[in-house]
Every structure is written in C-alpha cells, then in structure tokens.
PDB file of C-alpha atoms in Angstrom:
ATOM      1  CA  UNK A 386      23.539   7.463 -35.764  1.00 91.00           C
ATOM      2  CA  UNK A 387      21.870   5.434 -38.666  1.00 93.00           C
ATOM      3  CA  UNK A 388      22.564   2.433 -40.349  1.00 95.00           C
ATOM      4  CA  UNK A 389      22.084   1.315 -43.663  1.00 95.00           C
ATOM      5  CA  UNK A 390      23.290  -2.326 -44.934  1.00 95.00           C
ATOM      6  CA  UNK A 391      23.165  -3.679 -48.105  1.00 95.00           C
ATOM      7  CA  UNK A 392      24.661  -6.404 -50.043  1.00 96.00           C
ATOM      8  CA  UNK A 393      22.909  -9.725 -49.248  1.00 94.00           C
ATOM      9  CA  UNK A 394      21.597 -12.307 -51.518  1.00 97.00           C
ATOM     10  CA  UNK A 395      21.389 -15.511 -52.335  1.00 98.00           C
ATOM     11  CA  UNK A 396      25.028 -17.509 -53.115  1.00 98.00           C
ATOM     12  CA  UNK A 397      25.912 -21.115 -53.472  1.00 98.00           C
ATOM     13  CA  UNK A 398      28.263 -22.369 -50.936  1.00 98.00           C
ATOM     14  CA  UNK A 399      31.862 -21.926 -51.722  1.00 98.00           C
ATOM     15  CA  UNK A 400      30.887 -18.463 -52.972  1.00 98.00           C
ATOM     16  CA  UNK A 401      31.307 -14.843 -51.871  1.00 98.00           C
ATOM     17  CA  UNK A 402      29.367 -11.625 -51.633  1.00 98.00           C
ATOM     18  CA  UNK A 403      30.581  -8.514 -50.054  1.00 98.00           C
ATOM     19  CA  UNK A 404      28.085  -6.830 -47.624  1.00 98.00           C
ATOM     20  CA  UNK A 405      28.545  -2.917 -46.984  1.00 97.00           C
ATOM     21  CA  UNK A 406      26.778  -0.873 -44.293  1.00 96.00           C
ATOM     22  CA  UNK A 407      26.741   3.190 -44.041  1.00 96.00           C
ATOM     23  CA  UNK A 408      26.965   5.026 -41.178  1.00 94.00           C
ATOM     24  CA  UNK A 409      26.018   8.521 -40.820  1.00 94.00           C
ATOM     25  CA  UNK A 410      26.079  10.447 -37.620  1.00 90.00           C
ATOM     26  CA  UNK A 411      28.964  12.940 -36.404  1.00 86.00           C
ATOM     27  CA  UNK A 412      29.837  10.611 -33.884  1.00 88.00           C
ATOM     28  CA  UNK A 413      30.492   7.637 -36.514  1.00 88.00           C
ATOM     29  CA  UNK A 414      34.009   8.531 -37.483  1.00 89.00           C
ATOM     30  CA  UNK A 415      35.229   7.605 -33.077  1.00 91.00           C
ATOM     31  CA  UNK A 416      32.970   4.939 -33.006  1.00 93.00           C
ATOM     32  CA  UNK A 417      33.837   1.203 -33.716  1.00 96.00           C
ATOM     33  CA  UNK A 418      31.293  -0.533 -36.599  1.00 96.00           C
ATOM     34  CA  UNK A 419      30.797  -4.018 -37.091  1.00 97.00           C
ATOM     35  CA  UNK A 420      28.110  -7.065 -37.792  1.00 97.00           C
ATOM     36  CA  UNK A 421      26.324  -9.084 -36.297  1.00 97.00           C
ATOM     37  CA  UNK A 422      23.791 -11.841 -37.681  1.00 98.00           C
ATOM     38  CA  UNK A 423      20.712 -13.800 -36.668  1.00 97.00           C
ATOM     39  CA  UNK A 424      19.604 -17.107 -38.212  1.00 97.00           C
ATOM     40  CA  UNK A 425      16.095 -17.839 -38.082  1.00 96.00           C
ATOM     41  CA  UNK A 426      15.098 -18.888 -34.463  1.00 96.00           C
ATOM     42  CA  UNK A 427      18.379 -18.104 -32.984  1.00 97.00           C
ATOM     43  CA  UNK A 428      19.796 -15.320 -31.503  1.00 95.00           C
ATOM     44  CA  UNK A 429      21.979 -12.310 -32.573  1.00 95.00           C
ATOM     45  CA  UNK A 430      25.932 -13.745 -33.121  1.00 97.00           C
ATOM     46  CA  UNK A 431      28.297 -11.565 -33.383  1.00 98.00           C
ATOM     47  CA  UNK A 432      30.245 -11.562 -37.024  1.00 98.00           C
ATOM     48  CA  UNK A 433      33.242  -9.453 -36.659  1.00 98.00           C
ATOM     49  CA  UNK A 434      34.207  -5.870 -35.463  1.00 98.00           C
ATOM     50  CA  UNK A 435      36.862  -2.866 -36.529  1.00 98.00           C
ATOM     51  CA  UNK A 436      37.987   0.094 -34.545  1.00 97.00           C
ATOM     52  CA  UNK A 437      37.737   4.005 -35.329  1.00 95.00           C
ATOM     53  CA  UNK A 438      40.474   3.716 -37.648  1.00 94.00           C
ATOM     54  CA  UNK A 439      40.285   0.837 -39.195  1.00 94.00           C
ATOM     55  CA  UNK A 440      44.180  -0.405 -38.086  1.00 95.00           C
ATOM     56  CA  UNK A 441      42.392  -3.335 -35.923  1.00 97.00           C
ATOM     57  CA  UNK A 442      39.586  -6.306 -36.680  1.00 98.00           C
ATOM     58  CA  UNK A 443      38.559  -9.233 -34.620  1.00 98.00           C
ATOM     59  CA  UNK A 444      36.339 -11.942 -35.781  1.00 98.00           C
ATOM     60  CA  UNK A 445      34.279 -14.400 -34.411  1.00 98.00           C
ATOM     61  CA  UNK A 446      35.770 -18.070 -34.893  1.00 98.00           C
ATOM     62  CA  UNK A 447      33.436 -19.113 -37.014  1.00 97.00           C
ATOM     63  CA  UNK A 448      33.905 -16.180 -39.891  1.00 98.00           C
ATOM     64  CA  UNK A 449      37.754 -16.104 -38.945  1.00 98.00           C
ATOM     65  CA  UNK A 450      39.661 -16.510 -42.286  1.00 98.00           C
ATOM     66  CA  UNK A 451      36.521 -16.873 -44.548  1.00 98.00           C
ATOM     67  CA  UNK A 452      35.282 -13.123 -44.122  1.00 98.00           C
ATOM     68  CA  UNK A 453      37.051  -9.505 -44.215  1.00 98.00           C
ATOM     69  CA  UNK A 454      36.632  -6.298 -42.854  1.00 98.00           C
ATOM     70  CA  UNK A 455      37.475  -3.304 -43.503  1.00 97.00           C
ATOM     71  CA  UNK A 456      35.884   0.621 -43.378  1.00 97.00           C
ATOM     72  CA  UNK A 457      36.720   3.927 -45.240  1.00 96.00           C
ATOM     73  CA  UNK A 458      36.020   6.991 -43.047  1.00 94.00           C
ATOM     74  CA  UNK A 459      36.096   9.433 -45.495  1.00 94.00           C
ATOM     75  CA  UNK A 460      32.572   7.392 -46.896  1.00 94.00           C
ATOM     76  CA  UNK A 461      31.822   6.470 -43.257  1.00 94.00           C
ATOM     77  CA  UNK A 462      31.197   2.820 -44.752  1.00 96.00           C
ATOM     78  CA  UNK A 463      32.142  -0.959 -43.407  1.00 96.00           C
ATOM     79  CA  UNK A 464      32.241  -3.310 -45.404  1.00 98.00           C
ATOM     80  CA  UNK A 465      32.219  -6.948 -45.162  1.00 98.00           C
ATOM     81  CA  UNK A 466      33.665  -9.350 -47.430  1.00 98.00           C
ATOM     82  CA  UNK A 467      32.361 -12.772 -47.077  1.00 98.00           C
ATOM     83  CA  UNK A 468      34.537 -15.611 -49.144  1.00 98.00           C
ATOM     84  CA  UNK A 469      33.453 -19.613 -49.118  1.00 98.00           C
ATOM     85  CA  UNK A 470      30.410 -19.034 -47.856  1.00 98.00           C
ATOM     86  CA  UNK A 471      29.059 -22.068 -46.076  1.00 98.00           C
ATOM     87  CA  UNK A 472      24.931 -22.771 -45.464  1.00 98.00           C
ATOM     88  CA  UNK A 473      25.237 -21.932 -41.827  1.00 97.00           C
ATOM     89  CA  UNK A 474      26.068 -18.372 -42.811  1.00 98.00           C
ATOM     90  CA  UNK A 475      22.752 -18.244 -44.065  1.00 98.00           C
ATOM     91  CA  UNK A 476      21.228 -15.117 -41.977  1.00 98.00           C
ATOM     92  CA  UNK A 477      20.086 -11.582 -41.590  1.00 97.00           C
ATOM     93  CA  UNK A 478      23.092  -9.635 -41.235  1.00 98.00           C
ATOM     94  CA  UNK A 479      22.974  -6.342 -38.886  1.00 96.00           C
ATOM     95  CA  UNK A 480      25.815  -3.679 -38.623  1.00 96.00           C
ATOM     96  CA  UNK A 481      25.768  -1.744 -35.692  1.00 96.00           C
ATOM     97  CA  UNK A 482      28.704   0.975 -33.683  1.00 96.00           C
ATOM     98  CA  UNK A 483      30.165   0.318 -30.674  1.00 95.00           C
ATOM     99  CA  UNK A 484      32.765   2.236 -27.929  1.00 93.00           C
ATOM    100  CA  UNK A 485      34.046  -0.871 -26.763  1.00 94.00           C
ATOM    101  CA  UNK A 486      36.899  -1.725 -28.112  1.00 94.00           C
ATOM    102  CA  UNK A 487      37.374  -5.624 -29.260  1.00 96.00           C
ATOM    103  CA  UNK A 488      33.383  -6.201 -27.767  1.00 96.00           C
ATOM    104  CA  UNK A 489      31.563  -8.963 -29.354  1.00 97.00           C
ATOM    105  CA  UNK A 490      28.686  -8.769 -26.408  1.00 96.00           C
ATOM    106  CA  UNK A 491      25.657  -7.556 -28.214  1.00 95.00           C
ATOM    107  CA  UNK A 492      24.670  -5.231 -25.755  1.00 95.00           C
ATOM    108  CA  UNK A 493      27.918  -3.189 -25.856  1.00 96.00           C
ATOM    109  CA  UNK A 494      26.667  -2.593 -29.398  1.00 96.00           C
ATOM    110  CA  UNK A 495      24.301  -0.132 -31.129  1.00 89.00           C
ATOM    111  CA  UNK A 496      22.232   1.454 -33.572  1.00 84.00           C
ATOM    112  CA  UNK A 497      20.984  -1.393 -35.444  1.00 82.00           C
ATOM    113  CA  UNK A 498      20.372  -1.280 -38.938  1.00 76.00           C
ATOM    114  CA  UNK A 499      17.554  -2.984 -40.489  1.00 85.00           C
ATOM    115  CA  UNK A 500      19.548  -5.833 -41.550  1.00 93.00           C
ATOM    116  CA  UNK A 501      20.288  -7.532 -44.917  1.00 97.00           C
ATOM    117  CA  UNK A 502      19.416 -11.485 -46.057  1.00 98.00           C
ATOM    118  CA  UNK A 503      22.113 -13.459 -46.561  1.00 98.00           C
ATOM    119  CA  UNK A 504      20.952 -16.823 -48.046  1.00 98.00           C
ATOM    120  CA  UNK A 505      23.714 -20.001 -48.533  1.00 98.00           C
ATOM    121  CA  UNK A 506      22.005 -22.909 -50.338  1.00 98.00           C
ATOM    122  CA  UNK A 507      24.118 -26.350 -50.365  1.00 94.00           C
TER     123      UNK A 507
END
C-alpha cells in the first residue's frame, strides 16, 4: 500500500482547508484509512479514522465537530475536512490504513504517507 496526502497550507484560525490522501494497493478497498498528526516536538496524535466502507468515523476529542471524514472507494481517496481551524492544529498531517476497527493506537496503524503541513497562525 502507498500513501499520498495532500492539501495542507497555511490558514488563519477560524478557517478551513480540506486535506485528501490516496491510497493505492489491492488491499486498500478492506482496509480502514485515517490521519494522524505530529506537532513539532511531540508525538504522533491520532486525528480521526473511517472503516472499509465508509458507513462509520470516530474522531479524536479534540477534532470532534470541527473536522470531517469521509472516503470514496471507487477513487480509493480519504479525505479530511478541517473547519475552524484553531493554532494547535498546526501540524504535519499523516494518513495511514488500519484492520482495526475504531483503533486510534498508532501502532495498529500503517503505511505512512509522507505527510502534509498544516500551518494555523492566530
């Protein structure tokens, strides 16, 4: 599997930008996909996740509300819509596939993509 994410920049608070990742692999389609993110001098957090078929999401507390997922299988993309963005979501944002259902441990995750720079400024 490889991972390709795109969409980061550089957004005032209160804004949005919408991130999207693409998957390719044969497996991608039964796999979960999802994001995680690492501010500078902290560790990976995870952002939010979405099963095989898209029907269920779960989000960390901290993006609950202000950020949406969603995937299209036929494109084997995820997307992530991020809405009043706040400075602490400043980050590099990493999408990744998982077989665990609901998992927001890292290491039940996989397949990193490089990552894309999300940048909040107050």
């Amino acid at each position: 599997v490889q991972l390709q994410a795109s969409g980061g920049g550089l957004v005032q608070a209160g804004g949005s930008l919408r991130l999207s990742c693409k998957a390719t692999g044969s497996t991608v389609p039964s796999l979960g996909l999802g994001w995680f993110r690492q501010a500078a001098g902290k560790g990976r957090e995870f952002v939010a996740g979405i099963n095989w078929s898209g029907a269920r999401t779960w989000y960390s507390h901290s993006v609950e509300g202000r950020f949406v997922l969603s995937r299209d299988n036929d494109k084997n993309t995820v997307d992530l819509q991020m809405n009043s963005l706040l400075p602490e979501d400043t980050a590099v944002y990493h999408c990744a596939v998982s077989s665990v259902y609901g998992s927001t441990q890292e290491g039940e995750w996989k397949y990193w993509g490089q990552g894309t720079q999300v940048t909040v400024s107050s």
